[in-house]
Coordinates of C-alpha atoms in Angstrom, one line a residue:
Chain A
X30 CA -21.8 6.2 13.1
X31 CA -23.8 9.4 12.4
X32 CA -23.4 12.1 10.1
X33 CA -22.5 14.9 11.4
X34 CA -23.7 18.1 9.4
X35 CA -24.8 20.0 12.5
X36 CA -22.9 18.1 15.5
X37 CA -22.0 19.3 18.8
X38 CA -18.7 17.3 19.4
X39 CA -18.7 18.2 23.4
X40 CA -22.2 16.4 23.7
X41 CA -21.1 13.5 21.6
X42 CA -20.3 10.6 22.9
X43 CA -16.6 9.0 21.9
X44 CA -17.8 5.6 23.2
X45 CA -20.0 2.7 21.9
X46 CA -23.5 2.6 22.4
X47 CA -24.0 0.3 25.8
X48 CA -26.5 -2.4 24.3
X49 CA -23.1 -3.2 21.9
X50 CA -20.7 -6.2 23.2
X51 CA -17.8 -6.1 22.5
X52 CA -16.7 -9.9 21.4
X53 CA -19.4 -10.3 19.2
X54 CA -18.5 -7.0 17.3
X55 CA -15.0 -8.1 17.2
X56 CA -16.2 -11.3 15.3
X57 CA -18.4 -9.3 13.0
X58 CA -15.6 -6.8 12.2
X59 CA -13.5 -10.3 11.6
X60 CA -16.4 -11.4 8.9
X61 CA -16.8 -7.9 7.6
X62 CA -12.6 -7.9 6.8
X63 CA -13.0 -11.4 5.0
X64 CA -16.0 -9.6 3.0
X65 CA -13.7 -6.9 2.3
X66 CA -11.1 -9.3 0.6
X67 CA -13.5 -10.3 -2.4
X68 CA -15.0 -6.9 -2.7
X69 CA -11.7 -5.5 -3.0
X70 CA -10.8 -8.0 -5.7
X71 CA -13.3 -6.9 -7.9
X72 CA -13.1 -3.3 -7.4
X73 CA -9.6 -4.0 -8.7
X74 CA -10.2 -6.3 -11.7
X75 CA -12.9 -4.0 -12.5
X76 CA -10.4 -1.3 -13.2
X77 CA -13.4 1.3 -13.2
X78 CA -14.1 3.0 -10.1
X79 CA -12.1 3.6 -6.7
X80 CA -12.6 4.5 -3.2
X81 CA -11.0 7.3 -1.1
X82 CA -11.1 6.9 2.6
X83 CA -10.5 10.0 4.2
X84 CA -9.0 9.7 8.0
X85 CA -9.7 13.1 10.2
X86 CA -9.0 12.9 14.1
X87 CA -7.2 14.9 16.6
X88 CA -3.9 13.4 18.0
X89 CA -3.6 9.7 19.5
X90 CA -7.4 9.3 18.2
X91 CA -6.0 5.8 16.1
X92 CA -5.6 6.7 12.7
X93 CA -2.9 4.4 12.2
X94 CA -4.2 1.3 14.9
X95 CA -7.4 2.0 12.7
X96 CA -5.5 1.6 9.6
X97 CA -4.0 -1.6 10.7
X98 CA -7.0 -2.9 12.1
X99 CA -9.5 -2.6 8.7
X100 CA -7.1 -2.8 6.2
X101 CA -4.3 -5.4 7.0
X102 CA -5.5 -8.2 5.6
X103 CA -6.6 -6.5 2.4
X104 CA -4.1 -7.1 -1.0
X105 CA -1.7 -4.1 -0.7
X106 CA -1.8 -4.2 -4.6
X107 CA -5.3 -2.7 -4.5
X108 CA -5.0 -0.6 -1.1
X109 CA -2.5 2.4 -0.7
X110 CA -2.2 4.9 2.2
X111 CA -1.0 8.2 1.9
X112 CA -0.3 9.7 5.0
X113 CA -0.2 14.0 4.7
X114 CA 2.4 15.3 7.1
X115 CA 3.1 19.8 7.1
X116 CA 4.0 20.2 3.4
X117 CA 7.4 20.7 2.0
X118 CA 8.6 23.9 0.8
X119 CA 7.7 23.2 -2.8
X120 CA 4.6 22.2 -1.8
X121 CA 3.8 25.2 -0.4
X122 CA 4.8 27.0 -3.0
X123 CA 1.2 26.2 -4.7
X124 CA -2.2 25.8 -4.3
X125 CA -3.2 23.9 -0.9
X126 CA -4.8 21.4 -3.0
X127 CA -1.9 20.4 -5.4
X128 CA 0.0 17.7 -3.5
X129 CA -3.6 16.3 -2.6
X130 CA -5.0 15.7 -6.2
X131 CA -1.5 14.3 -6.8
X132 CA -2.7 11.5 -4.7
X133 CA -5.9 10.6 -5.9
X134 CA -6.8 7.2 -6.0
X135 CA -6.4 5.7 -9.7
X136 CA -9.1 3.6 -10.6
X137 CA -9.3 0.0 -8.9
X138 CA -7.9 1.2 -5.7
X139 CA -8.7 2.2 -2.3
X140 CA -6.5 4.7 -1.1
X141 CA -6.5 6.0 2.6
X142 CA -5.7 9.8 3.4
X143 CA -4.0 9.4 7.1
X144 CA -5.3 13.2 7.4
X145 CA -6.0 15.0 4.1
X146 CA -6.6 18.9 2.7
X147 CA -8.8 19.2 6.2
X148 CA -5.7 19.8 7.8
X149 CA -5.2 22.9 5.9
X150 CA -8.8 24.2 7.6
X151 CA -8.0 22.6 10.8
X152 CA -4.3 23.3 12.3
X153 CA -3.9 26.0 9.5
X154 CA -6.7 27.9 11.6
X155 CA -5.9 26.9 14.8
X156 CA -2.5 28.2 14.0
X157 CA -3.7 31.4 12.7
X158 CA -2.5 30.9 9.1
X159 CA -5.7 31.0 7.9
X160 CA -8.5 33.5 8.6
X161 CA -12.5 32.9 8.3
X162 CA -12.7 34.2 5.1
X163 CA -9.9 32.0 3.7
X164 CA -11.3 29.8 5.4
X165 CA -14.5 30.0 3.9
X166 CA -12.6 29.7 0.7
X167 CA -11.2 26.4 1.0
X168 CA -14.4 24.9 1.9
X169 CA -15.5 25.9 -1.5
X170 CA -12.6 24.4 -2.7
X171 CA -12.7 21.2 -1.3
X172 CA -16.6 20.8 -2.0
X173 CA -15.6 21.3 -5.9
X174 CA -12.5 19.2 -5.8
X175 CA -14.3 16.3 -3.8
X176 CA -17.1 16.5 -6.6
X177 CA -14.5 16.4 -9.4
X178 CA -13.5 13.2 -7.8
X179 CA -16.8 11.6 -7.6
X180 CA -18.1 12.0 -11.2
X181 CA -14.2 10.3 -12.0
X182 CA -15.9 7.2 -10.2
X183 CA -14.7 7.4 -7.2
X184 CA -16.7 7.2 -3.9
X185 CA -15.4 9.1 -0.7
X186 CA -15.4 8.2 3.0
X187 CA -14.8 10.9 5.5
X188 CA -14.4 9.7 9.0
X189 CA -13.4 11.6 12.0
X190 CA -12.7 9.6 14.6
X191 CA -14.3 11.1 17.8
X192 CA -11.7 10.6 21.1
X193 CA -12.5 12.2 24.2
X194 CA -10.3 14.6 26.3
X195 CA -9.8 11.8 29.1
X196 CA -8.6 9.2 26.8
X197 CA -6.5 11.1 24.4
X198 CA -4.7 12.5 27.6
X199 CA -4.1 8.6 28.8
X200 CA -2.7 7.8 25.2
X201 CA -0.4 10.5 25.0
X202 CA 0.5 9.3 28.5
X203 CA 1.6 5.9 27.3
X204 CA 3.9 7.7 24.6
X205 CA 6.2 8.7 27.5
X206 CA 5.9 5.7 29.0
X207 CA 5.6 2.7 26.8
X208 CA 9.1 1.9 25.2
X209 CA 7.9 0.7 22.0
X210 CA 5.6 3.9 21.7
X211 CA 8.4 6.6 22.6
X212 CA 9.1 7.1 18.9
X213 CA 5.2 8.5 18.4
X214 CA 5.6 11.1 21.1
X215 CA 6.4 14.5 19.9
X216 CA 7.1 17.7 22.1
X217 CA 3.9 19.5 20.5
X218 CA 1.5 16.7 21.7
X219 CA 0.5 18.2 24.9
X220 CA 0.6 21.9 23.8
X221 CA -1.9 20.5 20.4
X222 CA -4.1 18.3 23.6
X223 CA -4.3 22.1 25.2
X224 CA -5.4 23.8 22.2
X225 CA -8.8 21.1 22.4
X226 CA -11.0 24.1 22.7
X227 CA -10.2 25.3 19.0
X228 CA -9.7 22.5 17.3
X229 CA -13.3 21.2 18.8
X230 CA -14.5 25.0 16.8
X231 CA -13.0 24.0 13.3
X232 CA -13.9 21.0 13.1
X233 CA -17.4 21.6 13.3
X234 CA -17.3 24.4 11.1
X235 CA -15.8 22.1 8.4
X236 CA -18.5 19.1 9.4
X237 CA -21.2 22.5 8.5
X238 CA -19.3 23.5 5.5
X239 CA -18.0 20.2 3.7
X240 CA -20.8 17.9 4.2
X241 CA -23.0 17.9 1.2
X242 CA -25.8 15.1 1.0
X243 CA -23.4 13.2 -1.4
X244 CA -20.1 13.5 0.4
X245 CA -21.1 13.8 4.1
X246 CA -18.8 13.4 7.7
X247 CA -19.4 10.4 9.4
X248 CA -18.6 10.2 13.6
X249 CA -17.3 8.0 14.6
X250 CA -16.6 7.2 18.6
X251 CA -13.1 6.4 19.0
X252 CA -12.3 5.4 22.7
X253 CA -12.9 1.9 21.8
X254 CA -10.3 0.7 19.3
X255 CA -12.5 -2.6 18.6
X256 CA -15.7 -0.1 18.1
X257 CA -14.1 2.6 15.7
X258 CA -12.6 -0.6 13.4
X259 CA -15.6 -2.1 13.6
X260 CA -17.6 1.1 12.6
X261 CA -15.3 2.0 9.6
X262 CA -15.1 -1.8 8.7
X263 CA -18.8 -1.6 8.2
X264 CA -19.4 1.7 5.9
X265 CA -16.6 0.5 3.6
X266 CA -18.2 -2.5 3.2
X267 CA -21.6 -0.7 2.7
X268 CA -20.1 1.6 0.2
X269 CA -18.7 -1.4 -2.2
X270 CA -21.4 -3.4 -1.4
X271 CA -23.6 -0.3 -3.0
X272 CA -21.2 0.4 -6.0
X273 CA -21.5 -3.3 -6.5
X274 CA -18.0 -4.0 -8.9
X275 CA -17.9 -6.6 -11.8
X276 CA -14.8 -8.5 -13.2
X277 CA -15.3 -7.6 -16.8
X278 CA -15.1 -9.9 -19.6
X279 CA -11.9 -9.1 -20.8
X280 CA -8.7 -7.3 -20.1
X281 CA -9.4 -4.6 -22.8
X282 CA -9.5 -1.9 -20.3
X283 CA -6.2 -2.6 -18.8
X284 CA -4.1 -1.9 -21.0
X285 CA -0.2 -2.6 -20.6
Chain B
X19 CA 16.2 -20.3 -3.1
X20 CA 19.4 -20.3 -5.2
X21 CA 21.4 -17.5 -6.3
X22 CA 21.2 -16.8 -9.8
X23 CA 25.0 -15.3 -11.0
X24 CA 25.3 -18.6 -13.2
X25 CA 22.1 -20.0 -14.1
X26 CA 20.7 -22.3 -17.0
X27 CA 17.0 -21.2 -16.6
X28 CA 16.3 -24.1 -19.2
X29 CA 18.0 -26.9 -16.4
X30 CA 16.9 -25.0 -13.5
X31 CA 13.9 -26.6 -11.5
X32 CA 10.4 -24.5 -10.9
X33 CA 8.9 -26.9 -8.8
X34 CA 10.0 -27.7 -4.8
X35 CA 12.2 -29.9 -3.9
X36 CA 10.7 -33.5 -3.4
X37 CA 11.4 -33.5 0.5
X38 CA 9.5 -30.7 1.2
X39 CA 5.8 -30.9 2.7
X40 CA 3.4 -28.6 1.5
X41 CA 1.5 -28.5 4.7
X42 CA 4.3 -28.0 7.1
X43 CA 5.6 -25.5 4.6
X44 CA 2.3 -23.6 4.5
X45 CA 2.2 -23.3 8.5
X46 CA 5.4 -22.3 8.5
X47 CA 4.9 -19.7 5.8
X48 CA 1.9 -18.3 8.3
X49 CA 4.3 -18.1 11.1
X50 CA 7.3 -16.1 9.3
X51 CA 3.8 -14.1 8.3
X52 CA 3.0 -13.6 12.1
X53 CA 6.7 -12.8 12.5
X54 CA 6.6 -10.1 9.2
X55 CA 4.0 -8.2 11.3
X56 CA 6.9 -7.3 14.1
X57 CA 9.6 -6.7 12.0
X58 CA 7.5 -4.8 10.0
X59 CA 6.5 -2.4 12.7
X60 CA 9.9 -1.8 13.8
X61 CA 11.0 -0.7 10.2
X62 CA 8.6 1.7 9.8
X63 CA 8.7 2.8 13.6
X64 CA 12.8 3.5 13.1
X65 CA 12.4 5.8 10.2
X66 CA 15.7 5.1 8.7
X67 CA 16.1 2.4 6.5
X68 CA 13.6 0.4 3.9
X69 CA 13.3 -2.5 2.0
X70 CA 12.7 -2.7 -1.9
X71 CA 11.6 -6.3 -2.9
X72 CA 11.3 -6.5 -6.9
X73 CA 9.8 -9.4 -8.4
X74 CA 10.0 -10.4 -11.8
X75 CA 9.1 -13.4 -13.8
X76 CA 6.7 -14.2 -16.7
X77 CA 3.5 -13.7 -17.9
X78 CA 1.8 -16.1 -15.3
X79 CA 4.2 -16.9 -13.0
X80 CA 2.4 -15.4 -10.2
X81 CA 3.5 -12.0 -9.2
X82 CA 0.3 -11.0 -7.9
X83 CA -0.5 -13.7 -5.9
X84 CA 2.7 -13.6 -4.8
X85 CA 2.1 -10.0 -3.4
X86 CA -1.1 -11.2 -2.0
X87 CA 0.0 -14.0 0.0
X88 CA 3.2 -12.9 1.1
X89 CA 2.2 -8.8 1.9
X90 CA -1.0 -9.3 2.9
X91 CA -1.4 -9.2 7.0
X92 CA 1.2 -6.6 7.2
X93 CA 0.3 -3.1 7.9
X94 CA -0.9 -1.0 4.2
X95 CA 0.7 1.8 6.1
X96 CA 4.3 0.5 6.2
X97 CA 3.9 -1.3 2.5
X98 CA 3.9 -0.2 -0.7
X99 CA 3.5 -1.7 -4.3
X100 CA 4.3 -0.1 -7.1
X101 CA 4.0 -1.8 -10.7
X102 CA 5.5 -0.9 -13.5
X103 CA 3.5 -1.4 -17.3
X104 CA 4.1 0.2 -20.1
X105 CA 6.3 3.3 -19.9
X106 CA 3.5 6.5 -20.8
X107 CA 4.5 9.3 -23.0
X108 CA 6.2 11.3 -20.5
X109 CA 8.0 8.5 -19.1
X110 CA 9.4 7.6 -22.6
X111 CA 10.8 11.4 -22.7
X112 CA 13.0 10.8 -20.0
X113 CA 16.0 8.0 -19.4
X114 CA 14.6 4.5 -18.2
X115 CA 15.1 4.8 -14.6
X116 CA 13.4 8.5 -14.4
X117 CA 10.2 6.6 -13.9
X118 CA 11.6 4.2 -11.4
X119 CA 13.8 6.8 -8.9
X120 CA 10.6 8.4 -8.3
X121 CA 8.8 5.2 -6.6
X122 CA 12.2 4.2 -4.4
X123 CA 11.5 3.1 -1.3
X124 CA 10.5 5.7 1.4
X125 CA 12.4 5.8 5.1
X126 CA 10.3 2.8 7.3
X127 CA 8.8 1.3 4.3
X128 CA 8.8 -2.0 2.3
X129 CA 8.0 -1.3 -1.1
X130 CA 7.6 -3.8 -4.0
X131 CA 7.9 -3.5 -7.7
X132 CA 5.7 -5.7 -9.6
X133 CA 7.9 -5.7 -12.5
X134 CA 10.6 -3.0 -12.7
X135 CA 13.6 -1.1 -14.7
X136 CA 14.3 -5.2 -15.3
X137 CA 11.9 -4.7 -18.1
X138 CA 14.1 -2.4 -19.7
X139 CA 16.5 -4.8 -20.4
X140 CA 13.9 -8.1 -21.1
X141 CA 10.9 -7.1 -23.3
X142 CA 13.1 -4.1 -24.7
X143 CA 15.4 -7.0 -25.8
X144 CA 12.8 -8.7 -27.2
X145 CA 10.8 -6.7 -29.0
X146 CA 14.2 -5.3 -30.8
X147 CA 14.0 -2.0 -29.0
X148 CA 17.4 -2.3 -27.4
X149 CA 20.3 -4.2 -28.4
X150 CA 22.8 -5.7 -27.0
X151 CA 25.5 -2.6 -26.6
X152 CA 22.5 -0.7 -25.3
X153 CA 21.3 -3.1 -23.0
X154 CA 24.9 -3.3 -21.5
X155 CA 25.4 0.0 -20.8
X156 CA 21.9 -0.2 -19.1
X157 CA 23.1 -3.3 -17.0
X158 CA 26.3 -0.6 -15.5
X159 CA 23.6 2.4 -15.1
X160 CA 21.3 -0.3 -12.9
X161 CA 24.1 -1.9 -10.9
X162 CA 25.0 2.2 -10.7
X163 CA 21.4 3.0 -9.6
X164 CA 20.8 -0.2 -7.0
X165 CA 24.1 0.8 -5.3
X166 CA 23.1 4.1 -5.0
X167 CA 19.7 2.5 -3.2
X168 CA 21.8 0.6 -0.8
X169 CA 24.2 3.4 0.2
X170 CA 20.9 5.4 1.2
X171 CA 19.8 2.4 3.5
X172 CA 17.7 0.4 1.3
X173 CA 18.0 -3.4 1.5
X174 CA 17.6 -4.4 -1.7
X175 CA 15.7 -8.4 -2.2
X176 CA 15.0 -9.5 -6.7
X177 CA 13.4 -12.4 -7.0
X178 CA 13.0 -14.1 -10.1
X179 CA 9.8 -16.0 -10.5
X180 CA 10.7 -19.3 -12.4
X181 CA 7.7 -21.2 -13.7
X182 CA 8.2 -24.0 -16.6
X183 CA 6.6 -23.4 -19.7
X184 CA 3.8 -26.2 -19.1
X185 CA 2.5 -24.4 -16.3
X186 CA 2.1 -21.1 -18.4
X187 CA 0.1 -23.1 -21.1
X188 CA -2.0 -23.9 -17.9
X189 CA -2.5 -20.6 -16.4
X190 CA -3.0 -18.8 -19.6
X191 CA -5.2 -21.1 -20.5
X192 CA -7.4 -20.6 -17.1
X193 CA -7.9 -16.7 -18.1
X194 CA -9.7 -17.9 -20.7
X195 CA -11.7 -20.7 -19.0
X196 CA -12.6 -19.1 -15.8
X197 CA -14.9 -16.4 -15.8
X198 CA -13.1 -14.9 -12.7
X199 CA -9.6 -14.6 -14.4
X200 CA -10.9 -13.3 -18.1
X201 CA -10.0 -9.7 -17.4
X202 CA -6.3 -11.0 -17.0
X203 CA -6.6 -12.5 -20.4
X204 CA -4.7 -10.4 -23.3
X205 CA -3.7 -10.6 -26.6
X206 CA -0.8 -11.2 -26.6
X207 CA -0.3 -13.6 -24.0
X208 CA 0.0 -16.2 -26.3
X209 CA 2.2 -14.8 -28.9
X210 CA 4.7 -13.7 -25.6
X211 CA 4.6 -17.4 -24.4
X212 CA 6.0 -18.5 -27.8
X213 CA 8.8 -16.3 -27.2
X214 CA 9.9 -18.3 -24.2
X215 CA 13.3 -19.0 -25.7
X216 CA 14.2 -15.5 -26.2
X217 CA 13.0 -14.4 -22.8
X218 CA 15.0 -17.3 -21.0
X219 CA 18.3 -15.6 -23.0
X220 CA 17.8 -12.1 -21.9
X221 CA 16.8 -13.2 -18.7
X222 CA 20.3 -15.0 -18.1
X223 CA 21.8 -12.4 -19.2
X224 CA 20.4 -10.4 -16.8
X225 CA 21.1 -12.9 -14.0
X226 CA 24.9 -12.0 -15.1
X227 CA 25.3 -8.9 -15.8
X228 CA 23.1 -7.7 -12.5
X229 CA 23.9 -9.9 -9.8
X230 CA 26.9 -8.5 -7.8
X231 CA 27.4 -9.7 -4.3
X232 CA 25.4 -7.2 -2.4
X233 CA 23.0 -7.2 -5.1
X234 CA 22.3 -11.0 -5.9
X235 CA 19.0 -12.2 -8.3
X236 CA 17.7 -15.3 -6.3
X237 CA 15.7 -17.4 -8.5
X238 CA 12.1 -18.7 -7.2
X239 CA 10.8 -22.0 -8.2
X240 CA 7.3 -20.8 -9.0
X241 CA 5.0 -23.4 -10.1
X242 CA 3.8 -24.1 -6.7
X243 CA 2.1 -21.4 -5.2
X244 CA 2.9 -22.3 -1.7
X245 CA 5.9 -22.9 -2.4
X246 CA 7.0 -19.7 -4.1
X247 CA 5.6 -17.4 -1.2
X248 CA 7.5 -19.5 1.3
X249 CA 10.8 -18.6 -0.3
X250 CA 10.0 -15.2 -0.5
X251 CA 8.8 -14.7 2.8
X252 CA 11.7 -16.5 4.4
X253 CA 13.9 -14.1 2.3
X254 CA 12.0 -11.2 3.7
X255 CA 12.2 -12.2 6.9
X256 CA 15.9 -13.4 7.2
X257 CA 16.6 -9.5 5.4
X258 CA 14.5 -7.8 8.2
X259 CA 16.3 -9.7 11.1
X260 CA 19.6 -9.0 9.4
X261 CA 18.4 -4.9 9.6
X262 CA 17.2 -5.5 12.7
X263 CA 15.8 -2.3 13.3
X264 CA 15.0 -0.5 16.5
X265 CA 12.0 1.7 18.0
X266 CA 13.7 5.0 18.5
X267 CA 13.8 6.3 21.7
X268 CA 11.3 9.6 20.6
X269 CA 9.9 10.7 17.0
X270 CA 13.0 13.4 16.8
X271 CA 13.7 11.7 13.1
X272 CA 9.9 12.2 12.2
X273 CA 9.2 15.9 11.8
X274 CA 5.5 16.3 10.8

């Protein structure tokens, strides 16, 4: 995993580094989920702080295999996904930030953003609904917002998961022709996999724009579905681990 | 499992029956798990129905763990818990299922109420909030509400989590013993476990009023853990084949 403040996505690789074996990773990632279980617990009986885990990727890059793969396991009590689809008329009738904060993680919770308010400076510019300079705009807005979260206690992951042309073009492949993944295949897919150009442009203008020291982007390759799990299995980890949750004394802070 | 239009809570038994092996149960509970997993997918992959399951029970009779062993393994993505406390302000300005309609169930999703409206008509009893003319025309605006749930393509699954009043002493006696379980401790849990009588009344009346045929309570024996998340997952699972959803041919029904 790198941070990505200045990164050149066509040089990066999407793969794991070569020295890395694959069946012992898998059994790490297996003892890093079982971590995840207690860490989680506390976190939750804690009742102080939360985490936000914020998925980016282009299409077929695994945001929902990733999902599945780090988080099953985990009490759905203290884990919720929001998944961001094109917003709804009344959503779009405000800020692009509105139905975003309405999903912030409550304290004792890890919530996952399956995309997030990066879509609305990624497609929205791709698309040509939004210029540069509005462009430039949001990025202001999400540094504030993502602070505002932070000194509420929570601690952010972004990820973008990092698939390369080759592979995402054999996944969307399998859309078409694996029965039980027809219902993921949408007539857009191969016009978005065109567009690949562009959306490689925006998304490093957000990694230079939203990546302060406290809230960076982290890479992560993504050809590998045992690597990328492994990868994101591993900062979460790190990032409880460093927050470092207690069960308090008493239920005085949980109030019914 | 028994169905609960009848029932003398005060005769009824909350352990397993004496036949039953906890060890063969266990595995078997792992394998309607592994099975969960698939049926799961196909829910949330279809797009048109969803499950609610909404457990009940009192203070101690395991509704967390319940969530935990039984939801756990499946897919956050596809799952949802939602628990109800104390109404807020704002949800006190509005009628009691306001609060409620706003978490039903999603297309594709299982979603599960830890607690629910139920409360409306057991600690509002209780505490003298509601009486009895009130709480029956809340028992016709639920049966009203849970209809209109079903007619939209929810399955819906309430499980009453019977524990004896022995094994409450226990268990609220370990929140006060074991350091990991304090911050579960409050108040009033004693004082509500000396209301025991009153609950049990309120609670059959519940069991009468709001059990129709396609809406049935199912009462859980609940003092042994394994036990209680074998019933419930068999429910689950029995629902799901019953739906037995289907993988759409494309994503046509999910516009994004």
């Amino acid at each position: 995993m790198k941070s990505t403040a200045s990164f050149d996505l066509l040089k990066a690789s999407a793969r794991a580094p070569q020295s890395i074996s694959k069946d012992e990773t898998r059994r790490e990632t297996e003892r890093i989920r079982q971590e995840l279980v207690g860490w989680q617990n506390r976190l939750y009986a804690e009742n102080k702080r939360s985490v936000l885990v914020i998925l980016q990727g282009m299409d077929a890059s695994g945001k929902d295999g990733l999902i599945r793969r780090v988080f099953s396991g985990l009490n759905p009590q203290g884990v919720r996904v929001q998944s961001f689809k094109a917003p709804t008329d009344e959503e779009r009738a405000h800020d692009f930030l509105w139905r975003i904060h309405a999903h912030a993680p409550r304290r004792g919770m890890i919530q996952i953003f399956n995309r997030s308010h990066y879509e609305d400076v990624l497609i929205a510019r791709v698309s040509g609904l939004v210029g540069t300079q509005d462009a430039q705009q949001r990025f202001t807005a999400i540094n504030a917002f993502e602070k505002l979260l932070q000194q509420a206690g929570t601690t952010i992951l972004k990820f973008y998961l990092h698939i390369s042309e080759e592979e995402q073009y054999e996944r969307l492949q399998a859309r078409v022709n694996d029965p039980t993944k027809h219902w993921k295949y949408e007539a857009g897919d191969a016009e978005k996999a065109r567009q690949w150009p562009r959306y490689r442009a925006v998304y490093e203008d957000v990694f230079r724009q939203c990546s302060p020291k406290s809230c960076p982007w982290h890479l992560v390759p993504a050809d590998q579905n045992w690597y990328k799990a492994y990868v994101v299995a591993r900062a979460l980890r790190d990032a409880l681990v460093g927050m470092n949750p207690q069960y308090p004394a008493t239920k005085q802070l949980r109030p019914r």
